[in-house]
Amino acid sequence: MNDDDAQLLSQVRSLREKGSGPKQIARALGLKPARASALVRQVAHEQQSTATPTERPVVGCWINAGWSTDLELSAAPDWARADDEGAGNPEAAGFAQVLIARQERASRVTVCGFLVDVYCLGVKDTVGPEVRGGGSLDAYVRDYYRAFDQPPLRIGLEQAQSIVHGGVAYARTLGFEPAPDFAQAAVHLGEPGPAAPRIGFGRQGKPFYINGPRDDAQKIVRTLERTCGAGNYHYVVGTGPCDQRPRRT
């Protein structure tokens, strides 16, 4: 880029910051409309390329219906009402599958997913960040929630942040850390502000562990025994590979 081009781009940048559109910029700088539009796109691309992940526009946030079952949401009644239809869904109870998409470039988005055990372990797994074509986002969302009978709910960024980071904070009080790649994905999520509603995690106020196929269930129960004390938590685990009847406490 020569000095004249750099100066022209600087002028376009300045006019865009003042709210001028491509037609106004073309008139102000004596440019053809097509040239002005190309420069505006170049400025926008530069801004997106240098922006930190949390400065990029949010395209959408989603969560599975039924995520709020048995949580304390008196501080967030709107979130509870939005999930009324999914309440009591046994397949979803205890887990919040959160997905966020941010604009990467004009035709690209970055997606990140978080599987949150809201009763006990916090963030168990993450997906991304993955950069995808904006036109494939709807199909990606459908695939991400294919295991659920009901379609996902659209939620706000603050709610997504509160569920994910609140779940991590709750799990840490019980002695559990989030999935290894959590920090990499969380950069794209951002953190809730101090005024964000607080969620009461745990099943009806108590830690409730439901074992997964890759969990070290005995280690997790021992940790709960140490951090919570006998009688202050509940769990459901399979008793062995040939006997999957649940054992409750």
Backbone as CSV, one residue per row, in Angstrom:
resi,resn,N_x,N_y,N_z,CA_x,CA_y,CA_z,C_x,C_y,C_z
1,MET,0.846,-1.191,0.000,0.000,0.000,0.000,0.883,1.243,0.000
2,ASN,0.660,2.143,-0.987,1.453,3.369,-1.038,0.876,4.412,-0.086
3,ASP,1.586,5.568,0.006,1.176,6.604,0.962,-0.204,7.160,0.649
4,ASP,-0.510,7.317,-0.642,-1.819,7.866,-1.015,-2.948,6.929,-0.600
5,ASP,-2.751,5.623,-0.814,-3.768,4.648,-0.428,-3.940,4.615,1.087
6,ALA,-2.813,4.697,1.796,-2.871,4.675,3.258,-3.611,5.896,3.787
7,GLN,-3.371,7.063,3.167,-4.044,8.287,3.600,-5.546,8.202,3.311
8,LEU,-5.890,7.659,2.147,-7.294,7.522,1.775,-8.017,6.588,2.733
9,LEU,-7.355,5.480,3.072,-7.962,4.517,3.992,-8.154,5.146,5.373
10,SER,-7.185,5.987,5.781,-7.296,6.676,7.062,-8.491,7.628,7.070
11,GLN,-8.729,8.309,5.930,-9.869,9.212,5.831,-11.188,8.450,5.899
12,VAL,-11.224,7.309,5.223,-12.431,6.476,5.261,-12.687,5.991,6.685
13,ARG,-11.631,5.581,7.341,-11.739,5.094,8.716,-12.318,6.186,9.623
14,SER,-11.802,7.401,9.451,-12.270,8.525,10.265,-13.737,8.841,10.003
15,LEU,-14.135,8.821,8.743,-15.524,9.112,8.396,-16.470,8.015,8.905
16,ARG,-16.018,6.774,8.873,-16.842,5.670,9.390,-17.055,5.804,10.889
17,GLU,-16.019,6.246,11.594,-16.132,6.445,13.039,-17.145,7.526,13.374
18,LYS,-17.352,8.454,12.424,-18.337,9.525,12.634,-19.730,9.126,12.161
19,GLY,-19.856,7.911,11.648,-21.150,7.394,11.249,-21.501,7.550,9.790
20,SER,-20.564,7.972,8.957,-20.834,8.162,7.531,-20.957,6.811,6.819
21,GLY,-21.910,6.746,5.872,-22.083,5.551,5.069,-21.285,5.626,3.784
22,PRO,-21.268,4.558,2.984,-20.488,4.536,1.738,-20.820,5.681,0.787
23,LYS,-22.102,6.010,0.624,-22.472,7.094,-0.291,-21.954,8.440,0.203
24,GLN,-22.073,8.684,1.500,-21.564,9.934,2.070,-20.049,10.019,1.934
25,ILE,-19.380,8.906,2.131,-17.919,8.877,1.998,-17.515,9.133,0.548
26,ALA,-18.250,8.553,-0.383,-17.945,8.766,-1.804,-18.043,10.242,-2.163
27,ARG,-19.088,10.907,-1.680,-19.249,12.330,-1.970,-18.166,13.157,-1.292
28,ALA,-17.869,12.852,-0.025,-16.903,13.643,0.735,-15.493,13.545,0.156
29,LEU,-15.133,12.375,-0.372,-13.768,12.152,-0.858,-13.676,12.159,-2.381
30,GLY,-14.798,12.412,-3.046,-14.783,12.457,-4.508,-14.482,11.114,-5.141
31,LEU,-15.013,10.046,-4.576,-14.759,8.689,-5.056,-15.986,8.139,-5.776
32,LYS,-15.773,7.174,-6.624,-16.887,6.448,-7.196,-17.513,5.585,-6.095
33,PRO,-18.834,5.403,-6.133,-19.494,4.624,-5.080,-18.911,3.221,-4.891
34,ALA,-18.564,2.565,-5.976,-18.006,1.217,-5.856,-16.676,1.227,-5.121
35,ARG,-15.851,2.245,-5.396,-14.555,2.376,-4.733,-14.750,2.660,-3.244
36,ALA,-15.700,3.536,-2.924,-15.966,3.859,-1.521,-16.462,2.622,-0.770
37,SER,-17.348,1.854,-1.393,-17.874,0.650,-0.753,-16.766,-0.371,-0.492
38,ALA,-15.834,-0.499,-1.450,-14.718,-1.435,-1.274,-13.829,-1.014,-0.110
39,LEU,-13.599,0.278,0.022,-12.769,0.778,1.118,-13.470,0.597,2.467
40,VAL,-14.780,0.800,2.493,-15.544,0.591,3.726,-15.457,-0.874,4.152
41,ARG,-15.561,-1.786,3.180,-15.435,-3.217,3.503,-14.039,-3.525,4.021
42,GLN,-13.019,-2.896,3.452,-11.649,-3.126,3.905,-11.460,-2.656,5.338
43,VAL,-12.026,-1.495,5.654,-11.940,-0.972,7.024,-12.650,-1.916,7.999
44,ALA,-13.826,-2.404,7.606,-14.581,-3.310,8.472,-13.811,-4.606,8.706
45,HIS,-13.176,-5.111,7.634,-12.393,-6.344,7.766,-11.217,-6.139,8.721
46,GLU,-10.552,-4.998,8.619,-9.425,-4.709,9.514,-9.883,-4.646,10.963
47,GLN,-11.026,-4.006,11.185,-11.521,-3.872,12.548,-11.867,-5.224,13.150
48,GLN,-12.486,-6.105,12.348,-12.829,-7.425,12.844,-11.596,-8.271,13.083
49,SER,-10.577,-8.106,12.247,-9.363,-8.908,12.376,-8.576,-8.548,13.621
50,THR,-8.633,-7.278,14.021,-7.852,-6.834,15.177,-8.652,-6.842,16.471
51,ALA,-9.966,-7.022,16.379,-10.808,-7.006,17.575,-10.564,-8.265,18.406
52,THR,-10.598,-8.104,19.729,-10.533,-9.266,20.597,-11.831,-10.058,20.434
53,PRO,-11.827,-11.350,20.763,-13.030,-12.154,20.553,-14.302,-11.566,21.169
54,THR,-14.198,-11.002,22.374,-15.400,-10.489,23.035,-15.863,-9.155,22.451
55,GLU,-15.053,-8.525,21.588,-15.474,-7.291,20.926,-16.240,-7.577,19.642
56,ARG,-16.216,-8.811,19.188,-16.896,-9.159,17.943,-18.393,-9.345,18.200
57,PRO,-19.227,-8.943,17.260,-20.681,-9.020,17.471,-21.150,-10.453,17.728
58,VAL,-22.110,-10.584,18.622,-22.725,-11.884,18.896,-23.800,-12.150,17.848
59,VAL,-23.668,-13.276,17.167,-24.661,-13.673,16.173,-25.824,-14.397,16.848
60,GLY,-25.521,-15.171,17.882,-26.575,-15.875,18.602,-26.028,-16.698,19.753
61,CYS,-26.892,-16.963,20.742,-26.585,-17.866,21.853,-27.778,-18.804,22.012
62,TRP,-27.509,-20.071,22.324,-28.563,-21.066,22.446,-28.307,-21.958,23.662
63,ILE,-29.391,-22.609,24.120,-29.289,-23.576,25.212,-30.406,-24.593,25.049
64,ASN,-30.210,-25.793,25.559,-31.240,-26.824,25.482,-32.408,-26.517,26.420
65,ALA,-33.617,-26.855,25.987,-34.781,-26.742,26.858,-34.647,-27.733,28.011
66,GLY,-35.075,-27.325,29.200,-34.997,-28.183,30.372,-33.761,-27.986,31.220
67,TRP,-32.913,-27.051,30.823,-31.650,-26.840,31.543,-31.870,-26.374,32.977
68,SER,-33.001,-25.706,33.249,-33.194,-25.053,34.551,-33.891,-25.919,35.586
69,THR,-34.197,-27.179,35.249,-34.926,-28.049,36.168,-34.234,-28.148,37.524
70,ASP,-34.979,-27.825,38.582,-34.519,-27.947,39.978,-33.402,-26.980,40.359
71,LEU,-33.161,-25.947,39.545,-32.217,-24.901,39.938,-32.972,-23.770,40.633
72,GLU,-32.260,-22.976,41.409,-32.841,-21.824,42.089,-32.685,-20.601,41.187
73,LEU,-33.806,-20.139,40.632,-33.765,-19.031,39.683,-34.667,-17.875,40.109
74,SER,-34.824,-17.694,41.418,-35.670,-16.593,41.888,-35.096,-15.241,41.496
75,ALA,-33.775,-15.152,41.294,-33.148,-13.891,40.890,-33.231,-13.681,39.382
76,ALA,-33.675,-14.696,38.657,-33.760,-14.599,37.194,-35.086,-15.204,36.721
77,PRO,-36.224,-14.629,37.123,-37.523,-15.222,36.776,-37.780,-15.282,35.274
78,ASP,-37.241,-14.335,34.525,-37.439,-14.363,33.067,-36.759,-15.576,32.454
79,TRP,-35.597,-15.946,32.955,-34.906,-17.121,32.438,-35.700,-18.378,32.755
80,ALA,-36.274,-18.425,33.959,-37.065,-19.594,34.352,-38.323,-19.711,33.491
81,ARG,-39.014,-18.590,33.272,-40.234,-18.624,32.462,-39.956,-19.058,31.026
82,ALA,-38.819,-18.615,30.491,-38.470,-18.975,29.111,-38.249,-20.473,28.955
83,ASP,-37.939,-21.157,30.055,-37.656,-22.596,30.002,-38.813,-23.421,30.547
84,ASP,-39.984,-22.797,30.730,-41.119,-23.509,31.326,-41.483,-24.771,30.570
85,GLU,-41.485,-24.707,29.236,-41.914,-25.862,28.443,-40.950,-27.038,28.579
86,GLY,-39.682,-26.741,28.881,-38.708,-27.818,28.998,-38.549,-28.338,30.406
87,ALA,-39.181,-27.672,31.384,-39.036,-28.082,32.780,-39.554,-29.506,32.965
88,GLY,-38.817,-30.276,33.733,-39.219,-31.652,33.993,-38.783,-32.638,32.939
89,ASN,-38.018,-32.196,31.952,-37.509,-33.101,30.917,-36.382,-33.943,31.512
90,PRO,-36.585,-35.221,31.751,-35.563,-36.027,32.430,-34.273,-36.162,31.646
91,GLU,-34.339,-36.051,30.315,-33.125,-36.193,29.507,-32.216,-34.972,29.635
92,ALA,-32.809,-33.819,29.931,-32.027,-32.590,29.987,-31.677,-32.176,31.406
93,ALA,-32.410,-32.664,32.393,-32.215,-32.218,33.770,-30.775,-32.407,34.213
94,GLY,-30.218,-31.342,34.745,-28.853,-31.391,35.267,-27.790,-30.932,34.301
95,PHE,-28.163,-30.734,33.044,-27.159,-30.349,32.050,-27.634,-29.160,31.220
96,ALA,-26.723,-28.239,30.994,-26.969,-27.085,30.128,-25.949,-27.134,29.000
97,GLN,-26.437,-27.265,27.785,-25.554,-27.285,26.615,-25.661,-25.917,25.945
98,VAL,-24.635,-25.119,26.124,-24.643,-23.717,25.693,-23.803,-23.569,24.427
99,LEU,-24.319,-22.823,23.472,-23.596,-22.544,22.235,-23.618,-21.038,21.976
100,ILE,-22.479,-20.489,21.579,-22.398,-19.068,21.240,-21.708,-18.927,19.886
101,ALA,-22.201,-18.004,19.084,-21.602,-17.713,17.782,-21.325,-16.219,17.700
102,ARG,-20.096,-15.876,17.308,-19.710,-14.475,17.107,-19.263,-14.278,15.664
103,GLN,-19.456,-13.051,15.186,-19.036,-12.722,13.825,-17.513,-12.735,13.751
104,GLU,-16.976,-13.470,12.813,-15.533,-13.532,12.610,-15.133,-12.578,11.495
105,ARG,-15.745,-12.741,10.337,-15.599,-11.837,9.196,-16.972,-11.701,8.560
106,ALA,-17.037,-11.002,7.449,-18.340,-10.722,6.847,-19.166,-11.979,6.619
107,SER,-18.533,-13.061,6.203,-19.279,-14.275,5.881,-18.858,-15.465,6.743
108,ARG,-18.179,-15.193,7.865,-17.687,-16.266,8.727,-18.099,-16.006,10.170
109,VAL,-18.321,-17.090,10.914,-18.643,-16.973,12.332,-17.750,-17.918,13.126
110,THR,-17.524,-17.576,14.384,-16.799,-18.450,15.303,-17.793,-19.017,16.302
111,VAL,-17.809,-20.338,16.465,-18.730,-20.977,17.397,-17.946,-21.649,18.521
112,CYS,-18.518,-21.582,19.720,-17.962,-22.253,20.887,-19.108,-22.886,21.669
113,GLY,-18.898,-24.111,22.139,-19.924,-24.801,22.905,-19.416,-25.230,24.266
114,PHE,-20.336,-25.294,25.227,-19.996,-25.662,26.604,-21.049,-26.634,27.131
115,LEU,-20.616,-27.788,27.605,-21.507,-28.731,28.274,-21.330,-28.534,29.775
116,VAL,-22.378,-28.020,30.418,-22.283,-27.644,31.827,-23.138,-28.586,32.678
117,ASP,-22.503,-29.280,33.615,-23.217,-30.053,34.632,-23.610,-29.053,35.718
118,VAL,-24.860,-28.611,35.686,-25.293,-27.535,36.601,-25.611,-28.048,37.993
119,TYR,-25.583,-29.371,38.179,-25.847,-29.938,39.497,-24.579,-30.193,40.298
120,CYS,-23.417,-30.299,39.582,-22.231,-30.731,40.326,-20.895,-30.331,39.696
121,LEU,-20.582,-30.848,38.511,-19.219,-30.814,37.995,-18.858,-29.582,37.174
122,GLY,-19.804,-28.706,36.881,-19.483,-27.528,36.067,-19.258,-27.900,34.611
123,VAL,-18.312,-27.238,33.962,-18.069,-27.461,32.528,-17.324,-28.782,32.335
124,LYS,-18.027,-29.757,31.757,-17.445,-31.083,31.534,-16.766,-31.201,30.177
125,ASP,-17.220,-30.386,29.206,-16.667,-30.500,27.859,-16.874,-29.182,27.126
126,THR,-16.012,-28.925,26.146,-16.149,-27.730,25.319,-15.987,-28.107,23.847
127,VAL,-16.506,-27.256,22.977,-16.347,-27.392,21.535,-15.827,-26.073,20.997
128,GLY,-14.817,-26.150,20.145,-14.308,-24.924,19.524,-13.244,-24.238,20.358
129,PRO,-12.899,-23.020,19.917,-13.550,-22.239,18.863,-13.344,-22.807,17.456
130,GLU,-14.444,-22.827,16.690,-14.431,-23.264,15.300,-14.926,-22.130,14.414
131,VAL,-14.217,-21.876,13.327,-14.637,-20.862,12.354,-15.370,-21.560,11.230
132,ARG,-16.595,-21.076,10.946,-17.433,-21.704,9.943,-18.081,-20.642,9.062
133,GLY,-18.559,-21.062,7.904,-19.296,-20.158,7.037,-20.613,-19.760,7.677
134,GLY,-20.948,-18.475,7.589,-22.168,-18.003,8.209,-23.404,-18.728,7.705
135,GLY,-23.391,-19.154,6.452,-24.531,-19.845,5.882,-24.765,-21.231,6.446
136,SER,-23.774,-21.798,7.132,-23.912,-23.148,7.681,-24.280,-23.138,9.159
137,LEU,-24.501,-21.945,9.726,-24.728,-21.854,11.171,-26.017,-22.562,11.592
138,ASP,-27.100,-22.376,10.878,-28.364,-23.018,11.258,-28.212,-24.532,11.309
139,ALA,-27.549,-25.093,10.320,-27.341,-26.542,10.299,-26.446,-26.974,11.463
140,TYR,-25.451,-26.146,11.802,-24.555,-26.469,12.921,-25.339,-26.499,14.236
141,VAL,-26.215,-25.506,14.422,-27.014,-25.453,15.649,-27.909,-26.690,15.754
142,ARG,-28.562,-27.060,14.660,-29.423,-28.254,14.685,-28.622,-29.497,15.043
143,ASP,-27.434,-29.621,14.485,-26.603,-30.791,14.761,-26.111,-30.800,16.204
144,TYR,-25.788,-29.635,16.727,-25.264,-29.537,18.095,-26.313,-29.979,19.122
145,TYR,-27.586,-29.775,18.784,-28.667,-30.125,19.714,-29.473,-31.332,19.233
146,ARG,-28.892,-32.152,18.400,-29.632,-33.269,17.810,-30.045,-34.310,18.850
147,ALA,-29.362,-34.374,19.986,-29.688,-35.387,20.997,-30.938,-35.038,21.807
148,PHE,-31.435,-33.816,21.666,-32.579,-33.373,22.455,-33.865,-33.462,21.641
149,ASP,-34.956,-33.807,22.324,-36.252,-33.912,21.650,-36.802,-32.545,21.267
150,GLN,-36.514,-31.527,22.068,-37.032,-30.199,21.810,-35.962,-29.317,21.174
151,PRO,-36.363,-28.361,20.339,-35.366,-27.457,19.746,-34.735,-26.574,20.807
152,PRO,-33.527,-26.069,20.568,-32.864,-25.222,21.561,-33.571,-23.885,21.721
153,LEU,-33.330,-23.266,22.869,-33.865,-21.936,23.156,-32.820,-20.893,22.811
154,ARG,-33.257,-19.783,22.256,-32.356,-18.642,22.063,-32.273,-17.869,23.374
155,ILE,-31.076,-17.544,23.791,-30.882,-16.809,25.040,-29.949,-15.634,24.783
156,GLY,-29.868,-14.732,25.760,-28.967,-13.600,25.660,-27.560,-13.961,26.096
157,LEU,-26.613,-13.120,25.728,-25.215,-13.370,26.073,-25.020,-13.414,27.580
158,GLU,-25.651,-12.508,28.315,-25.467,-12.476,29.765,-25.924,-13.775,30.412
159,GLN,-27.022,-14.354,29.912,-27.495,-15.618,30.460,-26.493,-16.731,30.175
160,ALA,-25.974,-16.779,28.946,-24.971,-17.798,28.605,-23.744,-17.664,29.499
161,GLN,-23.285,-16.442,29.701,-22.118,-16.204,30.555,-22.387,-16.635,31.983
162,SER,-23.566,-16.312,32.495,-23.899,-16.629,33.885,-23.980,-18.128,34.117
163,ILE,-24.544,-18.854,33.160,-24.664,-20.307,33.312,-23.291,-20.968,33.276
164,VAL,-22.481,-20.587,32.313,-21.172,-21.233,32.163,-20.241,-20.868,33.312
165,HIS,-20.047,-19.586,33.550,-19.097,-19.185,34.599,-19.640,-19.485,35.997
166,GLY,-20.953,-19.367,36.171,-21.527,-19.723,37.465,-21.381,-21.202,37.747
167,GLY,-21.549,-22.039,36.713,-21.363,-23.469,36.881,-19.935,-23.827,37.256
168,VAL,-18.976,-23.127,36.636,-17.561,-23.364,36.960,-17.268,-22.970,38.409
169,ALA,-17.771,-21.807,38.820,-17.519,-21.333,40.190,-18.136,-22.281,41.216
170,TYR,-19.350,-22.759,40.941,-20.001,-23.700,41.861,-19.206,-24.997,41.963
171,ALA,-18.790,-25.534,40.822,-18.037,-26.789,40.827,-16.730,-26.650,41.604
172,ARG,-16.106,-25.497,41.493,-14.837,-25.294,42.208,-15.027,-25.319,43.719
173,THR,-16.175,-24.871,44.205,-16.427,-24.958,45.650,-16.541,-26.409,46.096
174,LEU,-16.827,-27.297,45.145,-16.958,-28.718,45.463,-15.675,-29.493,45.194
175,GLY,-14.675,-28.815,44.624,-13.390,-29.464,44.371,-13.155,-29.899,42.947
176,PHE,-13.904,-29.365,41.983,-13.787,-29.804,40.593,-13.416,-28.643,39.678
177,GLU,-12.499,-28.905,38.751,-12.064,-27.915,37.776,-12.751,-28.156,36.431
178,PRO,-12.879,-27.113,35.615,-13.527,-27.289,34.308,-12.674,-28.099,33.340
179,ALA,-13.255,-28.462,32.220,-12.566,-29.218,31.168,-11.275,-28.526,30.763
180,PRO,-10.259,-29.279,30.345,-8.935,-28.698,30.053,-8.950,-27.558,29.042
181,ASP,-9.822,-27.607,28.042,-9.845,-26.580,26.997,-10.810,-25.437,27.313
182,PHE,-11.271,-25.369,28.551,-12.270,-24.357,28.898,-11.786,-22.941,28.649
183,ALA,-10.574,-22.629,29.070,-10.071,-21.257,28.942,-10.024,-20.802,27.490
184,GLN,-9.656,-21.687,26.594,-9.559,-21.356,25.171,-10.923,-20.973,24.602
185,ALA,-11.963,-21.699,24.992,-13.308,-21.385,24.503,-13.908,-20.200,25.243
186,ALA,-13.603,-20.069,26.537,-14.195,-19.013,27.362,-13.781,-17.616,26.902
187,VAL,-12.631,-17.503,26.230,-12.197,-16.215,25.697,-13.249,-15.636,24.760
188,HIS,-13.973,-16.485,24.068,-14.990,-16.034,23.119,-16.333,-15.783,23.798
189,LEU,-16.484,-16.268,25.005,-17.737,-16.085,25.736,-17.759,-14.769,26.508
190,GLY,-16.665,-14.458,27.195,-16.662,-13.298,28.064,-17.329,-13.622,29.392
191,GLU,-17.230,-12.705,30.352,-17.779,-12.931,31.686,-18.952,-12.010,31.951
192,PRO,-19.913,-12.451,32.773,-21.071,-11.605,33.069,-20.673,-10.409,33.930
193,GLY,-21.423,-9.337,33.803,-21.171,-8.156,34.620,-21.605,-8.374,36.057
194,PRO,-21.232,-7.457,36.951,-21.549,-7.629,38.378,-23.043,-7.612,38.673
195,ALA,-23.840,-7.037,37.792,-25.283,-6.963,38.030,-26.050,-8.151,37.452
196,ALA,-25.352,-9.097,36.854,-26.027,-10.251,36.256,-26.746,-11.071,37.335
197,PRO,-27.931,-11.602,37.045,-28.652,-12.418,38.036,-27.836,-13.638,38.453
198,ARG,-27.994,-14.015,39.701,-27.272,-15.176,40.225,-28.158,-16.412,40.123
199,ILE,-27.544,-17.496,39.718,-28.228,-18.779,39.600,-27.845,-19.643,40.792
200,GLY,-28.832,-20.313,41.388,-28.546,-21.262,42.457,-28.327,-22.644,41.866
201,PHE,-27.068,-23.074,41.817,-26.741,-24.353,41.197,-26.959,-25.499,42.188
202,GLY,-26.869,-26.723,41.671,-27.169,-27.899,42.471,-28.637,-28.268,42.329
203,ARG,-28.961,-29.524,42.547,-30.350,-29.988,42.447,-31.078,-29.655,43.738
204,GLN,-31.993,-28.712,43.644,-32.737,-28.220,44.806,-31.785,-27.791,45.917
205,GLY,-30.692,-27.152,45.489,-29.762,-26.553,46.443,-28.643,-27.438,46.922
206,LYS,-28.614,-28.710,46.528,-27.555,-29.617,46.958,-26.816,-30.197,45.753
207,PRO,-25.507,-30.455,45.903,-24.778,-31.130,44.817,-25.407,-32.486,44.528
208,PHE,-25.557,-32.779,43.244,-26.148,-34.051,42.818,-25.338,-34.559,41.638
209,TYR,-24.604,-35.622,41.863,-23.708,-36.157,40.830,-24.379,-37.291,40.063
210,ILE,-24.376,-37.176,38.734,-24.857,-38.225,37.845,-23.659,-38.674,37.012
211,ASN,-23.265,-39.928,37.137,-22.009,-40.326,36.496,-22.144,-40.413,34.976
212,GLY,-21.068,-40.016,34.291,-20.974,-40.130,32.853,-20.073,-41.285,32.478
213,PRO,-20.063,-41.676,31.209,-19.304,-42.869,30.784,-17.798,-42.736,30.943
214,ARG,-17.294,-41.508,30.975,-15.837,-41.325,31.086,-15.416,-40.831,32.459
215,ASP,-16.351,-40.786,33.406,-16.036,-40.287,34.743,-15.331,-41.342,35.588
216,ASP,-14.500,-40.869,36.494,-13.991,-41.710,37.576,-14.952,-41.480,38.738
217,ALA,-16.041,-42.247,38.734,-17.130,-41.998,39.669,-16.686,-42.109,41.128
218,GLN,-15.854,-43.098,41.441,-15.424,-43.278,42.829,-14.624,-42.069,43.315
219,LYS,-13.762,-41.542,42.439,-12.962,-40.373,42.818,-13.858,-39.152,43.046
220,ILE,-14.858,-38.999,42.192,-15.755,-37.854,42.320,-16.557,-37.943,43.616
221,VAL,-17.068,-39.122,43.930,-17.839,-39.285,45.173,-16.945,-39.054,46.385
222,ARG,-15.696,-39.513,46.328,-14.774,-39.270,47.442,-14.535,-37.765,47.626
223,THR,-14.417,-37.047,46.499,-14.224,-35.600,46.573,-15.438,-34.930,47.204
224,LEU,-16.632,-35.330,46.823,-17.841,-34.764,47.412,-17.929,-35.076,48.907
225,GLU,-17.519,-36.267,49.269,-17.530,-36.640,50.691,-16.592,-35.727,51.480
226,ARG,-15.458,-35.413,50.867,-14.462,-34.562,51.547,-14.907,-33.101,51.606
227,THR,-15.451,-32.580,50.508,-15.772,-31.148,50.453,-17.148,-30.813,51.015
228,CYS,-18.083,-31.767,50.962,-19.450,-31.485,51.405,-19.794,-32.142,52.736
229,GLY,-19.233,-33.325,52.962,-19.578,-34.060,54.167,-20.753,-34.985,53.948
230,ALA,-20.808,-36.045,54.700,-21.855,-37.057,54.553,-23.233,-36.427,54.722
231,GLY,-24.151,-36.808,53.825,-25.526,-36.326,53.910,-25.771,-34.988,53.256
232,ASN,-24.717,-34.356,52.752,-24.860,-33.025,52.152,-24.791,-33.046,50.633
233,TYR,-24.861,-34.218,50.033,-24.865,-34.344,48.574,-25.588,-35.634,48.216
234,HIS,-25.918,-35.777,46.943,-26.561,-36.989,46.444,-25.842,-37.426,45.174
235,TYR,-25.994,-38.696,44.823,-25.384,-39.152,43.570,-26.137,-40.339,43.004
236,VAL,-25.972,-40.541,41.708,-26.502,-41.702,41.004,-25.366,-42.258,40.163
237,VAL,-24.982,-43.518,40.401,-23.919,-44.140,39.611,-24.325,-45.561,39.270
238,GLY,-23.791,-46.083,38.150,-23.951,-47.494,37.818,-23.064,-48.314,38.727
239,THR,-23.524,-49.518,39.081,-22.750,-50.333,40.014,-21.688,-51.172,39.327
240,GLY,-21.683,-51.221,37.981,-20.673,-52.003,37.288,-21.051,-52.160,35.837
241,PRO,-20.116,-52.647,34.997,-20.375,-52.748,33.563,-21.492,-53.722,33.220
242,CYS,-21.770,-54.689,34.093,-22.829,-55.652,33.815,-24.099,-55.353,34.600
243,ASP,-24.062,-54.382,35.443,-25.225,-54.036,36.263,-25.345,-52.525,36.282
244,GLN,-26.165,-51.974,35.388,-26.274,-50.543,35.251,-27.440,-49.950,36.040
245,ARG,-28.008,-50.740,36.968,-29.059,-50.174,37.806,-28.448,-49.062,38.666
246,PRO,-29.120,-47.937,38.772,-28.536,-46.839,39.524,-28.531,-47.094,41.027
247,ARG,-27.546,-46.560,41.673,-27.459,-46.587,43.127,-27.548,-45.159,43.604
248,ARG,-28.449,-44.871,44.498,-28.687,-43.506,44.941,-28.244,-43.341,46.389
249,THR,-27.851,-42.134,46.729,-27.585,-41.808,48.120,-28.002,-40.378,48.379
